[in-house]
Amino acid sequence: MNRRRSAVIVDDNAAARVLLKHYLTEGHPDITIVGEAGSLAQGIRQVRETRPDVLFLDVELKKVKGKVVESGFDLLKEIEPLRPTVIFTTGFEGYAVRAIRFSAFDYLVKPFDADQLAEVLARLDKEVDDAARPDHPSLHANLQPHDGISLPVVLKGGGVSLELVKKARIIHAQPVARGQNTLVELEGREEVVVTRTLGQLESLLTPEDHFLRIHDSHLVNFNYVQRYVRGEPGYVVVTVRKEGKPIPVSRTMKPDVVAMLDRWFPLPPSSR
């Protein structure tokens, strides 16, 4: 359901501001642009004066001799306790992890097009609708650095958006596109394709987070495991969109699966 929202754009690149305003004006009449700024000081003033619902924010706002001296992160510190929904728009992927710490809603990597922006805003509509449920956590619930992960998601219209999600929402991952990309199933939404290998995800989703690679082609969050069925081959059943999905366990990984279950989900002591 669309709703009226106000927005401020902060970007030191005037051409980038013009393009984003064009996308919003032409495709999203429910969003009213109430301000724009090309520097840190102007951005702070605009946000404080207009108190926007959404803040489109560049990361690198000023450089001196190649060093960033003013950033979007500085702006977010200065505008506290105001908490607009932050969508970073930047040409650099490397700031995504830091963006998690500031509870950014999304992270669009330039150049992005109108369709990619539309996907992000549609997801924002859904998140806000979900957040209205009393059992749903706040949209701005702060993530600790170890709780979140940035996923470079392939968008339907082409291009990539870095989505910031809690590790606990990741159910299952498996390779696609000859192993170059990975299909990731997330709680509460459809599956997405990310431009990382399964091995790269495995390095960030560890047994300490309840994840285990139970097969060459499957990484599983054991918080979603319903049961483990022994046999040849054995398999676990995970909950995906309220349904049970069997996933094979390789012969070599069976001891690790049993150890994982014993560690996090121990059997009650025998009465005998």
Coordinates of N, CA, C and O in Angstrom, one line a residue, residues 182-250:
T182 N 24.8 -17.2 -5.8 CA 24.2 -18.0 -4.8 C 22.7 -17.6 -4.6 O 22.4 -16.4 -4.5
L183 N 21.8 -18.6 -4.6 CA 20.4 -18.4 -4.3 C 20.2 -18.5 -2.8 O 20.6 -19.4 -2.1
V184 N 19.7 -17.4 -2.2 CA 19.5 -17.3 -0.8 C 18.0 -17.2 -0.5 O 17.3 -16.3 -1.0
E185 N 17.5 -18.0 0.5 CA 16.1 -18.0 0.9 C 16.1 -17.2 2.2 O 16.8 -17.5 3.2
L186 N 15.2 -16.2 2.3 CA 15.1 -15.3 3.4 C 13.8 -15.5 4.1 O 12.7 -15.6 3.4
E187 N 13.7 -15.4 5.4 CA 12.5 -15.4 6.1 C 11.6 -14.2 5.7 O 12.1 -13.1 5.7
G188 N 10.4 -14.5 5.4 CA 9.4 -13.4 5.2 C 9.4 -12.8 3.8 O 8.7 -11.8 3.5
R189 N 10.2 -13.4 2.8 CA 10.2 -12.9 1.5 C 10.6 -14.0 0.5 O 11.1 -15.1 0.9
E190 N 10.5 -13.7 -0.8 CA 11.0 -14.6 -1.8 C 12.5 -14.8 -1.8 O 13.2 -13.9 -1.3
E191 N 13.0 -15.8 -2.5 CA 14.4 -16.0 -2.6 C 15.0 -15.0 -3.4 O 14.4 -14.4 -4.3
V192 N 16.3 -14.7 -3.2 CA 17.1 -13.7 -4.0 C 18.4 -14.4 -4.5 O 18.9 -15.4 -3.9
V193 N 18.9 -13.8 -5.5 CA 20.2 -14.3 -6.0 C 21.3 -13.2 -5.7 O 21.1 -12.0 -5.9
V194 N 22.4 -13.6 -5.1 CA 23.4 -12.7 -4.7 C 24.7 -13.0 -5.5 O 25.0 -14.2 -5.9
T195 N 25.5 -12.0 -5.7 CA 26.7 -12.2 -6.6 C 27.9 -12.5 -5.7 O 28.9 -11.9 -5.7
R196 N 27.7 -13.6 -5.0 CA 28.8 -14.2 -4.2 C 28.7 -15.7 -4.3 O 27.7 -16.2 -4.4
T197 N 29.9 -16.4 -4.1 CA 29.9 -17.8 -4.1 C 29.4 -18.3 -2.8 O 29.4 -17.6 -1.8
L198 N 29.0 -19.6 -2.8 CA 28.5 -20.2 -1.5 C 29.7 -20.2 -0.5 O 29.5 -20.0 0.7
G199 N 30.9 -20.4 -1.0 CA 32.1 -20.4 -0.1 C 32.3 -19.0 0.6 O 32.6 -18.9 1.8
Q200 N 32.1 -18.0 -0.2 CA 32.2 -16.6 0.4 C 31.2 -16.4 1.4 O 31.5 -15.8 2.5
L201 N 29.9 -16.8 1.2 CA 28.9 -16.7 2.2 C 29.2 -17.5 3.5 O 29.0 -17.1 4.6
E202 N 29.7 -18.7 3.2 CA 30.0 -19.6 4.4 C 31.1 -19.0 5.3 O 31.0 -19.2 6.5
S203 N 32.0 -18.2 4.8 CA 33.0 -17.5 5.6 C 32.4 -16.5 6.5 O 33.0 -16.1 7.5
L204 N 31.2 -16.0 6.2 CA 30.5 -15.0 7.0 C 29.4 -15.6 7.9 O 29.0 -14.9 8.9
L205 N 28.9 -16.7 7.5 CA 27.8 -17.4 8.2 C 28.4 -18.7 8.9 O 28.4 -19.7 8.2
T206 N 28.8 -18.6 10.1 CA 29.6 -19.6 10.7 C 28.7 -20.5 11.7 O 27.6 -20.1 12.0
P207 N 29.2 -21.6 12.2 CA 28.5 -22.4 13.2 C 28.1 -21.5 14.4 O 27.1 -21.9 15.1
E208 N 28.9 -20.5 14.8 CA 28.6 -19.7 15.9 C 27.3 -18.9 15.6 O 26.6 -18.5 16.6
D209 N 26.9 -18.7 14.4 CA 25.6 -18.1 14.0 C 24.6 -19.2 13.7 O 23.5 -18.8 13.2
H210 N 24.9 -20.4 14.0 CA 24.0 -21.6 13.7 C 23.9 -22.0 12.3 O 23.0 -22.7 11.9
F211 N 24.9 -21.7 11.5 CA 25.0 -22.1 10.1 C 26.0 -23.2 9.9 O 27.0 -23.3 10.6
L212 N 25.7 -24.1 9.0 CA 26.6 -25.2 8.7 C 26.4 -25.6 7.2 O 25.3 -25.7 6.7
R213 N 27.5 -25.8 6.5 CA 27.5 -26.3 5.1 C 27.3 -27.8 5.2 O 28.3 -28.5 5.5
I214 N 26.1 -28.3 5.0 CA 25.8 -29.7 5.2 C 26.1 -30.6 4.0 O 26.0 -31.8 4.0
H215 N 26.4 -29.9 2.9 CA 26.6 -30.5 1.6 C 27.4 -29.5 0.7 O 27.4 -28.3 1.0
D216 N 28.1 -30.0 -0.3 CA 28.8 -29.1 -1.2 C 27.9 -28.0 -1.7 O 28.4 -26.9 -2.0
S217 N 26.6 -28.3 -1.9 CA 25.7 -27.3 -2.5 C 24.7 -26.7 -1.5 O 23.7 -26.1 -2.0
H218 N 24.9 -26.9 -0.2 CA 23.8 -26.4 0.7 C 24.4 -25.8 2.0 O 25.2 -26.6 2.7
L219 N 24.1 -24.6 2.3 CA 24.4 -24.0 3.6 C 23.1 -23.7 4.3 O 22.2 -23.1 3.7
V220 N 23.0 -24.2 5.6 CA 21.7 -24.2 6.3 C 21.8 -23.5 7.6 O 22.8 -23.6 8.3
N221 N 20.8 -22.7 7.9 CA 20.6 -22.1 9.2 C 19.9 -23.1 10.1 O 18.7 -23.3 9.9
F222 N 20.5 -23.6 11.1 CA 19.9 -24.7 11.9 C 18.7 -24.2 12.8 O 18.0 -25.0 13.4
N223 N 18.5 -22.9 12.9 CA 17.4 -22.4 13.6 C 16.1 -22.7 12.8 O 15.0 -22.6 13.4
Y224 N 16.2 -23.1 11.5 CA 15.0 -23.4 10.7 C 14.9 -24.9 10.5 O 14.0 -25.3 9.7
V225 N 15.8 -25.7 11.1 CA 15.7 -27.2 10.9 C 14.6 -27.8 11.7 O 14.5 -27.6 13.0
Q226 N 13.7 -28.5 11.1 CA 12.6 -29.1 11.8 C 13.0 -30.5 12.3 O 12.7 -30.9 13.4
R227 N 13.8 -31.2 11.5 CA 14.2 -32.6 11.9 C 15.4 -33.0 11.0 O 15.6 -32.5 9.9
Y228 N 16.1 -34.0 11.6 CA 17.2 -34.6 10.8 C 16.8 -36.1 10.6 O 16.5 -36.8 11.6
V229 N 16.8 -36.6 9.4 CA 16.5 -37.9 9.1 C 17.8 -38.7 8.7 O 18.4 -38.3 7.7
R230 N 18.2 -39.6 9.5 CA 19.4 -40.4 9.2 C 19.1 -41.4 8.0 O 17.9 -41.6 7.7
G231 N 20.1 -41.9 7.4 CA 19.9 -42.8 6.3 C 21.0 -42.6 5.3 O 21.9 -41.8 5.4
E232 N 20.8 -43.2 4.1 CA 21.7 -43.1 3.0 C 20.9 -42.7 1.7 O 20.3 -43.6 1.1
P233 N 20.9 -41.4 1.3 CA 21.5 -40.3 2.1 C 20.6 -39.8 3.2 O 19.4 -40.0 3.1
G234 N 21.2 -39.2 4.2 CA 20.4 -38.5 5.2 C 20.0 -37.1 4.7 O 20.4 -36.6 3.7
Y235 N 19.1 -36.5 5.4 CA 18.6 -35.2 5.0 C 18.1 -34.4 6.2 O 17.7 -35.1 7.2
V236 N 18.1 -33.1 6.2 CA 17.4 -32.3 7.2 C 16.2 -31.7 6.5 O 16.1 -31.5 5.3
V237 N 15.2 -31.3 7.3 CA 14.0 -30.7 6.8 C 14.0 -29.3 7.4 O 14.0 -29.1 8.6
V238 N 14.0 -28.2 6.6 CA 14.0 -26.9 7.0 C 12.6 -26.2 6.7 O 11.9 -26.6 5.8
T239 N 12.3 -25.2 7.5 CA 11.0 -24.5 7.3 C 11.2 -23.4 6.3 O 12.0 -22.4 6.6
V240 N 10.6 -23.4 5.2 CA 10.7 -22.4 4.2 C 9.3 -22.0 3.8 O 8.5 -22.8 3.3
R241 N 8.9 -20.7 4.1 CA 7.6 -20.2 3.9 C 6.5 -21.2 4.4 O 5.6 -21.6 3.7
K242 N 6.7 -21.6 5.7 CA 5.8 -22.4 6.5 C 5.7 -23.8 6.0 O 4.8 -24.6 6.4
E243 N 6.5 -24.2 5.0 CA 6.5 -25.6 4.5 C 7.9 -26.3 4.8 O 8.9 -25.6 4.9
G244 N 7.8 -27.6 4.9 CA 9.1 -28.3 5.1 C 9.8 -28.6 3.8 O 9.1 -29.1 2.9
K245 N 11.1 -28.3 3.8 CA 11.8 -28.6 2.6 C 13.0 -29.5 2.9 O 13.9 -29.1 3.7
P246 N 13.1 -30.7 2.3 CA 14.2 -31.6 2.6 C 15.4 -31.2 1.8 O 15.4 -30.8 0.7
I247 N 16.6 -31.2 2.6 CA 17.9 -30.8 2.0 C 18.9 -31.9 2.3 O 19.0 -32.3 3.5
P248 N 19.6 -32.5 1.3 CA 20.4 -33.6 1.6 C 21.6 -33.3 2.4 O 22.2 -32.2 2.4
V249 N 22.1 -34.3 3.2 CA 23.3 -34.2 4.0 C 24.3 -35.1 3.4 O 24.1 -36.3 3.2
S250 N 25.5 -34.6 3.1 CA 26.5 -35.4 2.5 C 27.1 -36.4 3.5 O 27.0 -36.1 4.7

